[in-house]
mmCIF file of C-alpha atoms in Angstrom:
data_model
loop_
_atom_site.group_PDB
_atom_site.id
_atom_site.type_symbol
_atom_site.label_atom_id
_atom_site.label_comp_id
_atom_site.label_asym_id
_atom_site.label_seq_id
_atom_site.Cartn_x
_atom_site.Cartn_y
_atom_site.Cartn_z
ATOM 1 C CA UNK T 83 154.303 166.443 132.899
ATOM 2 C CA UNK T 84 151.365 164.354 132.066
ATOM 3 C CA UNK T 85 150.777 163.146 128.632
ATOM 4 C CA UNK T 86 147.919 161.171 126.398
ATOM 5 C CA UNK T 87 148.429 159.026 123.986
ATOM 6 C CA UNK T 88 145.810 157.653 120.993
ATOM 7 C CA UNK T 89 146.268 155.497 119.073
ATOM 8 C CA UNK T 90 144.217 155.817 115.789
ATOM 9 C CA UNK T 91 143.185 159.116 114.312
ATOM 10 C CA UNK T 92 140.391 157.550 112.760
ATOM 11 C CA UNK T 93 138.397 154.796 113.603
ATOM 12 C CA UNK T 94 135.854 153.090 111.428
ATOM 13 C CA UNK T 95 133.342 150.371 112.176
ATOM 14 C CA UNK T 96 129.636 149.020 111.103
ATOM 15 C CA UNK T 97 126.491 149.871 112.790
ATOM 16 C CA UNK T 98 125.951 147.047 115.434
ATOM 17 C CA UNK T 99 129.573 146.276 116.049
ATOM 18 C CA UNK T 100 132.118 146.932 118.889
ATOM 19 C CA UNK T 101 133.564 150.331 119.540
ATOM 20 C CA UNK T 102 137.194 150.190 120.955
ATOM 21 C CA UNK T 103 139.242 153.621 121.431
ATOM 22 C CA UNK T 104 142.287 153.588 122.827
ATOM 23 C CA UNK T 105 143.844 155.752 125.302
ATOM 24 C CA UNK T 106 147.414 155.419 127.135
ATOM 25 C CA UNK T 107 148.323 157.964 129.498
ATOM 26 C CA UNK T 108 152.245 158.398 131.275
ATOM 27 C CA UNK T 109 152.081 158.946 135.128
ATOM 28 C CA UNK T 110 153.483 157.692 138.286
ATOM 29 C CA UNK T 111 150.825 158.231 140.656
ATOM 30 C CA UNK T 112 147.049 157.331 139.047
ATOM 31 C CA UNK T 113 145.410 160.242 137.228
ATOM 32 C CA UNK T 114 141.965 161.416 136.847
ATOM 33 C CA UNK T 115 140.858 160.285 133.781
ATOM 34 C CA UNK T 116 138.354 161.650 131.103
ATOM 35 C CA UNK T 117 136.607 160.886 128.050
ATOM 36 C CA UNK T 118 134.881 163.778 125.939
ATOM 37 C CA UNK T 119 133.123 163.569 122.685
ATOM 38 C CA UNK T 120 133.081 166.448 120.087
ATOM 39 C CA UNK T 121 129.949 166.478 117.700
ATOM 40 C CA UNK T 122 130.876 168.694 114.340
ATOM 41 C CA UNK T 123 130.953 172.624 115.466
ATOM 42 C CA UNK T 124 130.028 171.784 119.231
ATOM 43 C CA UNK T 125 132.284 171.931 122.409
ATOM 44 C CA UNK T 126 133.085 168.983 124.368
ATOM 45 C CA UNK T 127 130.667 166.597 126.039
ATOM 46 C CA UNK T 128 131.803 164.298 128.754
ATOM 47 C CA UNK T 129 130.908 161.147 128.503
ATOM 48 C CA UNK T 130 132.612 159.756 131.529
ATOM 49 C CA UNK T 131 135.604 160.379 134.077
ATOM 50 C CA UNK T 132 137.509 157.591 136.768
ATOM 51 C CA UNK T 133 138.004 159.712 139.715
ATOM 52 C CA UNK T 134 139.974 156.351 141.785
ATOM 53 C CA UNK T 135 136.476 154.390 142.503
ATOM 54 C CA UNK T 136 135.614 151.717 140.671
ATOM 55 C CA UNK T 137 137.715 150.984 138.074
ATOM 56 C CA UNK T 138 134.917 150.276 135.412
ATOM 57 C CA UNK T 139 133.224 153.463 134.372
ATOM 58 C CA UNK T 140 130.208 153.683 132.868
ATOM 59 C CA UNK T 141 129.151 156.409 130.861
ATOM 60 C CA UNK T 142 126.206 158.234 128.629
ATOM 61 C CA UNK T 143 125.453 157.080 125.581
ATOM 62 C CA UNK T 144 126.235 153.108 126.470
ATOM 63 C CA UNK T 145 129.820 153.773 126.736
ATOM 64 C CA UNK T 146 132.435 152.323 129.313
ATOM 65 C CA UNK T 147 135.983 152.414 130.421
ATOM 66 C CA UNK T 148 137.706 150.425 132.176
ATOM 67 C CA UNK T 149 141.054 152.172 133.746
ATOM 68 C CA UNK T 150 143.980 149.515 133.984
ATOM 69 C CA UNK T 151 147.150 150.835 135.966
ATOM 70 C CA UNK T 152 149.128 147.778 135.246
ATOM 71 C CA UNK T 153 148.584 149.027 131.241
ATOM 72 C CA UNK T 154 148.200 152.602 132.042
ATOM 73 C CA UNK T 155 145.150 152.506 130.343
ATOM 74 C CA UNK T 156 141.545 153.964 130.025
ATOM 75 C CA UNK T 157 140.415 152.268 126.623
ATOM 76 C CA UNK T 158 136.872 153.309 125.885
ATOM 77 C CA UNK T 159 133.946 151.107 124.687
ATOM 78 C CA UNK T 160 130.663 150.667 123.356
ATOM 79 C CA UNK T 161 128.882 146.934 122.428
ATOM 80 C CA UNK T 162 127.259 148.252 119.802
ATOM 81 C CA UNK T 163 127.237 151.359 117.530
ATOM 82 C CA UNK T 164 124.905 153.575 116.386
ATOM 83 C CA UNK T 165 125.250 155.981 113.617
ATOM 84 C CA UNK T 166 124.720 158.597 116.594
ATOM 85 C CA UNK T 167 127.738 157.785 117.890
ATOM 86 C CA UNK T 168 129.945 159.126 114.611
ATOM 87 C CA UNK T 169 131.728 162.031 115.976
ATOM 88 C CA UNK T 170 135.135 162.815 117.614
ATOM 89 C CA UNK T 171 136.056 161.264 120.940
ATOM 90 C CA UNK T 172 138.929 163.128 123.023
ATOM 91 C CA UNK T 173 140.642 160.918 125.756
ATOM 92 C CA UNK T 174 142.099 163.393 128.718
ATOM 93 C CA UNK T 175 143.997 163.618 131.927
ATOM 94 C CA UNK T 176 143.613 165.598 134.551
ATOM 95 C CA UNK T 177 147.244 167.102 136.384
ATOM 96 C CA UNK T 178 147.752 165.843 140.200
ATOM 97 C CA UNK T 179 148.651 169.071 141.104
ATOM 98 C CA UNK T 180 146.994 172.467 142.345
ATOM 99 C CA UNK T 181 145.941 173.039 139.690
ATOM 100 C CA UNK T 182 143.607 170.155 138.456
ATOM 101 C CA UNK T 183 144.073 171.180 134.577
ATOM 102 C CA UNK T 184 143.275 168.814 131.665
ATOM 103 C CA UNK T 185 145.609 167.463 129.301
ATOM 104 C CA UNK T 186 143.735 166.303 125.975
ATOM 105 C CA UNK T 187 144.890 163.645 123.722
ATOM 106 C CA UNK T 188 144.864 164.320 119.719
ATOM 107 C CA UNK T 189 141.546 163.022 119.304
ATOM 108 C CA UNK T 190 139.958 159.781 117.773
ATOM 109 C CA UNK T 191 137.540 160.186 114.643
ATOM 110 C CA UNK T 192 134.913 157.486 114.695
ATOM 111 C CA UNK T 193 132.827 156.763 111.584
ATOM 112 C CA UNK T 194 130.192 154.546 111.407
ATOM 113 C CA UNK T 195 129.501 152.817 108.793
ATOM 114 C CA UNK T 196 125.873 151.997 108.311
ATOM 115 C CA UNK N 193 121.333 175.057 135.035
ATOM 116 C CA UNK N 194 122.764 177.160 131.952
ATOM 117 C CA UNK N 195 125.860 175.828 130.738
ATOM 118 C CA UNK N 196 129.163 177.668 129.375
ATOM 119 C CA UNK N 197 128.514 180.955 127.042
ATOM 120 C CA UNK N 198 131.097 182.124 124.335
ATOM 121 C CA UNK N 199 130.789 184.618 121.703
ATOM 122 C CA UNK N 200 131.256 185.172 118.730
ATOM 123 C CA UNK N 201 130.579 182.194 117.222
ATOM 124 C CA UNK N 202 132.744 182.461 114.391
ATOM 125 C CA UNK N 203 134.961 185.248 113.347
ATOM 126 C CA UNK N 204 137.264 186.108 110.469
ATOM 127 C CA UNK N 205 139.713 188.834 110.686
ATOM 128 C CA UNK N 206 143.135 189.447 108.831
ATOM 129 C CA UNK N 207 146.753 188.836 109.935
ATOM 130 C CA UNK N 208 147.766 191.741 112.272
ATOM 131 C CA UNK N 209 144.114 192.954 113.290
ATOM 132 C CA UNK N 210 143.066 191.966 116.358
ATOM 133 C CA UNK N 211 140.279 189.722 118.016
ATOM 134 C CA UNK N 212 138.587 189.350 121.327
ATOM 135 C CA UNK N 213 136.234 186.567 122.874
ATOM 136 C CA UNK N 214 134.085 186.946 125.597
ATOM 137 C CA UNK N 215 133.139 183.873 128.052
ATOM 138 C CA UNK N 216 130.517 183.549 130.713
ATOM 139 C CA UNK N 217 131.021 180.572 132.691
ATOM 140 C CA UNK N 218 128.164 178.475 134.632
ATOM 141 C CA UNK N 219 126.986 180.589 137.609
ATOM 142 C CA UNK N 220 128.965 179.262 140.719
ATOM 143 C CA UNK N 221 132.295 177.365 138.753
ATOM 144 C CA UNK N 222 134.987 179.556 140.442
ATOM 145 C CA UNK N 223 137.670 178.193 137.869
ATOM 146 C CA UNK N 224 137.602 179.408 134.098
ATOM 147 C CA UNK N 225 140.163 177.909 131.103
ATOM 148 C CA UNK N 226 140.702 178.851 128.018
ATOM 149 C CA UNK N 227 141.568 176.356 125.908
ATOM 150 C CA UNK N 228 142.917 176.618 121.896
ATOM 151 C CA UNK N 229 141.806 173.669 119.429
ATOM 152 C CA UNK N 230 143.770 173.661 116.295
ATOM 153 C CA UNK N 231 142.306 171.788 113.153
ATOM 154 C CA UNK N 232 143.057 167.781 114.034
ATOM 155 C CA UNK N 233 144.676 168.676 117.386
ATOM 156 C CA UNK N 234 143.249 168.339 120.852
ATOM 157 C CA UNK N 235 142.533 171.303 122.897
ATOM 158 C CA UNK N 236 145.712 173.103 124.463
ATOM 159 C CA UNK N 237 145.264 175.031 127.461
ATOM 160 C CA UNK N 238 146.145 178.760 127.060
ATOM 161 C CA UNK N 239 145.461 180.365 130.349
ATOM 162 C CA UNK N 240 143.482 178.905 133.949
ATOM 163 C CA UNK N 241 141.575 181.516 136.099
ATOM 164 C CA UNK N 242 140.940 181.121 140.102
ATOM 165 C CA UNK N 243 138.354 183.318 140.338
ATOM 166 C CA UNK N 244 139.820 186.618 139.145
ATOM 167 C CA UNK N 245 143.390 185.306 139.611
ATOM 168 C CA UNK N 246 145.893 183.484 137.048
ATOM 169 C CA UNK N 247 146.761 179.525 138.103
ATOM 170 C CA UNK N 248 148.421 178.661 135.069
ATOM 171 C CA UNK N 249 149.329 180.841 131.656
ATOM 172 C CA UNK N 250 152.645 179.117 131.066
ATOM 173 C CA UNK N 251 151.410 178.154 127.196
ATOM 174 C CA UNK N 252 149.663 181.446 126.775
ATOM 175 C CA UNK N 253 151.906 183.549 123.961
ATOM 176 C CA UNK N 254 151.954 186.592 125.870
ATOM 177 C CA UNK N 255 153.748 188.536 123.169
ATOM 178 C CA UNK N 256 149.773 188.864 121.156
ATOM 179 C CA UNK N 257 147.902 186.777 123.612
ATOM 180 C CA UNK N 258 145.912 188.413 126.446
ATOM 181 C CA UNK N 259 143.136 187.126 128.644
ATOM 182 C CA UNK N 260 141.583 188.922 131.947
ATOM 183 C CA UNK N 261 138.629 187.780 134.465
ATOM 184 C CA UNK N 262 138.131 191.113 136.537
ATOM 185 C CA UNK N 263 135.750 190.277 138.590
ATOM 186 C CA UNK N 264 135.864 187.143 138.769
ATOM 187 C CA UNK N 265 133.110 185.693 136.608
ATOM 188 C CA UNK N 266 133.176 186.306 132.827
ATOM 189 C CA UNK N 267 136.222 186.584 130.853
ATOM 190 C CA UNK N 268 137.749 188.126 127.860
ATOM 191 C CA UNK N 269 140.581 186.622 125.536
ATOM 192 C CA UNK N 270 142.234 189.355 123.333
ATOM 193 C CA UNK N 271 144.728 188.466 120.236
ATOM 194 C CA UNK N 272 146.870 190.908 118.915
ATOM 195 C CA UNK N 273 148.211 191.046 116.041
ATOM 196 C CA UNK N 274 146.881 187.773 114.862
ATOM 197 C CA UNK N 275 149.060 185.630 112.834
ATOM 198 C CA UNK N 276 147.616 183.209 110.476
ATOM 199 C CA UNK N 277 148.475 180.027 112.617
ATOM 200 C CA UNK N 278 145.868 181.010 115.390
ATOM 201 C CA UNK N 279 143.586 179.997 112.915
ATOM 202 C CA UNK N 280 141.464 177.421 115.372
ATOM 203 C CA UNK N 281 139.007 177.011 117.566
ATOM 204 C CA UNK N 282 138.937 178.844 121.048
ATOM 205 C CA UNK N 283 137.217 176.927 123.969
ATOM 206 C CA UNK N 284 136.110 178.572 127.154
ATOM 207 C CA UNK N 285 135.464 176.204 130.055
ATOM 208 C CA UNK N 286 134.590 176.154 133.716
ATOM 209 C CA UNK N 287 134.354 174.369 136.911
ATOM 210 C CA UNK N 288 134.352 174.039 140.492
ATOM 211 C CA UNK N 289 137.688 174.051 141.948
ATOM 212 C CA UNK N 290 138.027 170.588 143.810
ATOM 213 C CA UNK N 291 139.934 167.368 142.884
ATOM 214 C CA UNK N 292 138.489 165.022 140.119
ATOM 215 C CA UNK N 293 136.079 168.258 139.217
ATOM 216 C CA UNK N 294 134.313 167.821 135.699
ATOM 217 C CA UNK N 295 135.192 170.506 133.333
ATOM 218 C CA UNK N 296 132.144 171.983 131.225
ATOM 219 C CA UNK N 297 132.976 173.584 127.801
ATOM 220 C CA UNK N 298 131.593 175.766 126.127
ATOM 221 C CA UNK N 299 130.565 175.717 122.022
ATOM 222 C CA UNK N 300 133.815 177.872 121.453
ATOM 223 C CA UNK N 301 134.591 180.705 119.263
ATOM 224 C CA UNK N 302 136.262 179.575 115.909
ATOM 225 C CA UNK N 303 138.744 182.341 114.314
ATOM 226 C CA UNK N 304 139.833 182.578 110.946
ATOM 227 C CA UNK N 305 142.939 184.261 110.322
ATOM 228 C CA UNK N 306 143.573 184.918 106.378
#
Protein backbone atom coordinates (compact mmCIF):
# COMPACT_ATOMS: atom_id res chain seq x y z
CA UNK A 1 0.00 0.00 0.00
CA UNK A 2 0.92 3.53 -0.62
CA UNK A 3 2.31 5.66 2.05
CA UNK A 4 3.36 9.58 2.77
CA UNK A 5 5.87 10.66 4.57
CA UNK A 6 6.57 14.47 6.21
CA UNK A 7 9.00 15.42 7.54
CA UNK A 8 8.41 18.31 10.07
CA UNK A 9 5.23 18.74 12.01
CA UNK A 10 5.83 22.24 12.23
CA UNK A 11 7.47 24.54 10.16
CA UNK A 12 8.38 28.09 10.98
CA UNK A 13 9.80 30.86 8.86
CA UNK A 14 9.79 34.93 8.43
CA UNK A 15 7.57 36.83 6.21
CA UNK A 16 9.56 37.22 2.87
CA UNK A 17 11.54 34.05 3.13
CA UNK A 18 11.49 30.58 1.41
CA UNK A 19 8.84 28.03 2.13
CA UNK A 20 10.13 24.36 1.82
CA UNK A 21 7.70 21.34 2.87
CA UNK A 22 8.68 18.16 2.44
CA UNK A 23 6.93 15.23 1.18
CA UNK A 24 8.31 11.53 0.42
CA UNK A 25 5.98 9.10 -0.83
CA UNK A 26 6.81 4.87 -1.23
CA UNK A 27 5.68 3.46 -4.68
CA UNK A 28 6.89 1.47 -7.53
CA UNK A 29 5.04 2.79 -10.32
CA UNK A 30 4.67 6.97 -10.15
CA UNK A 31 1.66 8.18 -8.16
CA UNK A 32 -0.67 10.99 -8.48
CA UNK A 33 0.40 13.42 -6.27
CA UNK A 34 -1.40 16.17 -4.15
CA UNK A 35 -0.91 19.04 -2.04
CA UNK A 36 -3.90 20.43 0.19
CA UNK A 37 -3.89 23.22 2.63
CA UNK A 38 -6.15 23.31 5.78
CA UNK A 39 -7.01 26.92 7.10
CA UNK A 40 -8.19 26.63 11.05
CA UNK A 41 -11.92 24.95 11.08
CA UNK A 42 -12.06 24.67 7.13
CA UNK A 43 -11.81 21.49 4.88
CA UNK A 44 -9.10 20.98 2.52
CA UNK A 45 -8.08 23.24 -0.34
CA UNK A 46 -5.95 21.97 -3.14
CA UNK A 47 -3.38 23.82 -4.00
CA UNK A 48 -1.91 21.65 -6.67
CA UNK A 49 -1.72 17.91 -8.01
CA UNK A 50 1.15 16.12 -10.69
CA UNK A 51 -1.03 13.97 -12.70
CA UNK A 52 2.48 12.52 -14.94
CA UNK A 53 2.84 15.95 -17.12
CA UNK A 54 5.22 18.19 -16.39
CA UNK A 55 7.07 17.50 -13.59
CA UNK A 56 7.05 21.14 -12.12
CA UNK A 57 3.65 22.02 -10.80
CA UNK A 58 2.53 25.15 -10.21
CA UNK A 59 -0.06 25.97 -7.93
CA UNK A 60 -2.52 28.81 -6.23
CA UNK A 61 -1.30 30.93 -3.94
CA UNK A 62 2.50 31.14 -5.60
CA UNK A 63 3.21 27.68 -4.65
CA UNK A 64 5.14 24.89 -6.67
CA UNK A 65 6.24 21.34 -6.65
CA UNK A 66 8.45 19.80 -8.31
CA UNK A 67 7.89 15.75 -8.34
CA UNK A 68 11.39 13.90 -8.44
CA UNK A 69 11.10 9.99 -9.02
CA UNK A 70 14.74 9.45 -8.61
CA UNK A 71 13.99 10.98 -4.74
CA UNK A 72 10.46 9.94 -4.63
CA UNK A 73 9.64 13.26 -3.96
CA UNK A 74 6.99 16.11 -4.30
CA UNK A 75 8.62 18.85 -1.94
CA UNK A 76 6.43 21.91 -1.99
CA UNK A 77 7.51 25.60 -2.30
CA UNK A 78 6.87 29.11 -2.12
CA UNK A 79 9.74 32.16 -2.77
CA UNK A 80 8.31 34.13 -0.46
CA UNK A 81 5.80 34.01 2.46
CA UNK A 82 3.06 35.80 3.44
CA UNK A 83 1.40 35.75 6.73
CA UNK A 84 -1.63 34.34 4.54
CA UNK A 85 0.06 31.47 3.98
CA UNK A 86 0.16 30.29 7.98
CA UNK A 87 -2.02 27.34 8.01
CA UNK A 88 -1.69 23.50 7.67
CA UNK A 89 -0.42 21.97 4.46
CA UNK A 90 -1.34 18.12 3.85
CA UNK A 91 0.93 16.30 1.23
CA UNK A 92 -1.22 13.19 -0.42
CA UNK A 93 -1.18 10.30 -2.78
CA UNK A 94 -3.52 9.08 -4.78
CA UNK A 95 -3.79 4.76 -5.04
CA UNK A 96 -3.01 3.33 -8.74
CA UNK A 97 -5.75 1.22 -8.46
CA UNK A 98 -9.67 1.19 -9.17
CA UNK A 99 -10.20 2.89 -6.87
CA UNK A 100 -8.27 6.28 -7.16
CA UNK A 101 -8.45 6.95 -3.18
CA UNK A 102 -6.16 9.43 -1.36
CA UNK A 103 -3.69 8.64 1.12
CA UNK A 104 -2.85 11.85 3.34
CA UNK A 105 0.35 12.46 5.04
CA UNK A 106 0.31 13.71 8.90
CA UNK A 107 0.30 17.18 7.99
CA UNK A 108 2.89 20.13 8.09
CA UNK A 109 2.06 23.26 10.39
CA UNK A 110 3.53 26.39 8.88
CA UNK A 111 3.86 29.57 10.96
CA UNK A 112 4.91 32.63 9.78
CA UNK A 113 6.61 34.71 11.54
CA UNK A 114 6.06 38.34 10.73
CA UNK B 1 -20.68 25.63 -9.02
CA UNK B 2 -21.60 24.83 -5.21
CA UNK B 3 -19.03 22.95 -3.57
CA UNK B 4 -19.26 19.97 -0.89
CA UNK B 5 -22.16 20.37 1.95
CA UNK B 6 -21.85 18.71 5.49
CA UNK B 7 -23.86 19.16 8.49
CA UNK B 8 -23.75 19.65 11.51
CA UNK B 9 -21.06 21.71 11.91
CA UNK B 10 -20.07 20.74 15.20
CA UNK B 11 -21.62 18.31 17.54
CA UNK B 12 -21.11 17.05 21.07
CA UNK B 13 -22.70 13.98 22.29
CA UNK B 14 -21.69 11.44 25.14
CA UNK B 15 -19.92 8.04 24.98
CA UNK B 16 -22.54 5.42 23.89
CA UNK B 17 -25.18 7.90 22.24
CA UNK B 18 -25.13 8.02 18.85
CA UNK B 19 -24.38 10.56 15.94
CA UNK B 20 -25.17 10.98 12.31
CA UNK B 21 -23.75 13.35 9.48
CA UNK B 22 -25.31 14.14 6.46
CA UNK B 23 -23.23 15.04 3.11
CA UNK B 24 -24.32 16.49 -0.17
CA UNK B 25 -21.70 16.24 -2.64
CA UNK B 26 -21.15 18.71 -5.80
CA UNK B 27 -23.97 18.02 -8.31
CA UNK B 28 -22.47 15.57 -10.97
CA UNK B 29 -19.18 13.92 -8.72
CA UNK B 30 -20.41 10.27 -8.93
CA UNK B 31 -17.77 9.25 -6.16
CA UNK B 32 -18.35 10.30 -2.38
CA UNK B 33 -15.57 9.58 0.70
CA UNK B 34 -15.77 9.93 3.95
CA UNK B 35 -12.85 10.69 5.47
CA UNK B 36 -11.98 10.87 9.62
CA UNK B 37 -9.35 13.64 10.79
CA UNK B 38 -8.13 13.04 14.23
CA UNK B 39 -6.51 16.04 16.21
CA UNK B 40 -2.70 16.29 14.54
CA UNK B 41 -3.39 13.38 12.15
CA UNK B 42 -4.14 13.49 8.47
CA UNK B 43 -7.42 12.48 7.17
CA UNK B 44 -8.09 8.56 7.11
CA UNK B 45 -10.47 7.28 4.73
CA UNK B 46 -13.48 5.51 6.35
CA UNK B 47 -15.69 4.43 3.55
CA UNK B 48 -15.64 5.33 -0.71
CA UNK B 49 -19.07 5.43 -2.54
CA UNK B 50 -19.54 4.67 -6.51
CA UNK B 51 -22.56 6.19 -6.88
CA UNK B 52 -24.84 4.31 -4.48
CA UNK B 53 -22.36 1.40 -4.25
CA UNK B 54 -19.37 0.68 -1.66
CA UNK B 55 -15.58 0.75 -3.44
CA UNK B 56 -13.71 0.65 -0.41
CA UNK B 57 -14.85 0.41 3.57
CA UNK B 58 -11.94 -1.77 4.60
CA UNK B 59 -10.95 1.01 7.56
CA UNK B 60 -14.56 1.69 8.33
CA UNK B 61 -15.21 0.08 12.11
CA UNK B 62 -18.26 -1.59 11.18
CA UNK B 63 -18.95 -2.79 14.70
CA UNK B 64 -20.46 1.33 15.51
CA UNK B 65 -19.63 2.74 12.16
CA UNK B 66 -22.30 2.97 9.42
CA UNK B 67 -22.50 5.02 6.27
CA UNK B 68 -25.21 4.64 3.26
CA UNK B 69 -25.66 6.69 -0.20
CA UNK B 70 -29.20 5.36 -1.36
CA UNK B 71 -29.64 6.97 -4.15
CA UNK B 72 -26.77 7.77 -5.12
CA UNK B 73 -26.16 11.42 -4.29
CA UNK B 74 -26.14 12.54 -0.63
CA UNK B 75 -24.95 10.48 2.13
CA UNK B 76 -25.34 9.74 5.73
CA UNK B 77 -22.55 8.54 8.27
CA UNK B 78 -24.09 7.04 11.50
CA UNK B 79 -21.88 6.23 14.82
CA UNK B 80 -23.10 4.07 17.30
CA UNK B 81 -22.29 3.88 20.36
CA UNK B 82 -19.63 6.48 20.20
CA UNK B 83 -16.55 5.95 22.11
CA UNK B 84 -14.54 8.82 23.23
CA UNK B 85 -11.62 8.27 20.65
CA UNK B 86 -13.92 9.26 17.62
CA UNK B 87 -13.49 12.48 18.98
CA UNK B 88 -12.30 14.25 15.43
CA UNK B 89 -13.18 15.75 12.60
CA UNK B 90 -15.40 14.00 9.86
CA UNK B 91 -14.73 15.05 6.18
CA UNK B 92 -17.12 14.37 3.37
CA UNK B 93 -15.63 14.62 -0.12
CA UNK B 94 -16.46 14.09 -3.75
CA UNK B 95 -15.39 13.69 -7.24
CA UNK B 96 -15.62 12.51 -10.63
CA UNK B 97 -14.58 9.04 -11.02
CA UNK B 98 -11.57 9.13 -13.56
CA UNK B 99 -7.77 8.78 -13.03
CA UNK B 100 -5.76 11.77 -11.51
CA UNK B 101 -9.50 13.22 -10.50
CA UNK B 102 -9.25 16.18 -7.88
CA UNK B 103 -11.02 15.43 -4.74
CA UNK B 104 -13.21 18.42 -3.27
CA UNK B 105 -13.85 18.43 0.55
CA UNK B 106 -16.12 19.58 2.28
CA UNK B 107 -15.86 21.98 5.76
CA UNK B 108 -16.51 18.66 7.78
CA UNK B 109 -18.48 17.90 10.77
CA UNK B 110 -16.32 17.98 14.03
CA UNK B 111 -17.67 15.52 16.94
CA UNK B 112 -16.98 15.70 20.42
CA UNK B 113 -17.25 12.67 22.32
CA UNK B 114 -17.02 13.33 26.31
Amino acid sequence: AQSVTQLGSHVSVSEGALVLLRCNYSSSVPPYLFWYVQYPNQGLQLLLKYTSAATLVKGINGFEAEFKKSETSFHLTKPSAHMSDAAEYFCAVSEVDSSYKLIFGSGTRLLVRP
Amino acid sequence: EAGVAQSPRYKIIEKRQSVAFWCNPISGHATLYWYQQILGQGPKLLIQFQNNGVVDDSQLPKDRFSAERLKGVDSTLKIQPAKLEDSAVYLCASSFYSSGNTIYFGEGSWLTVV
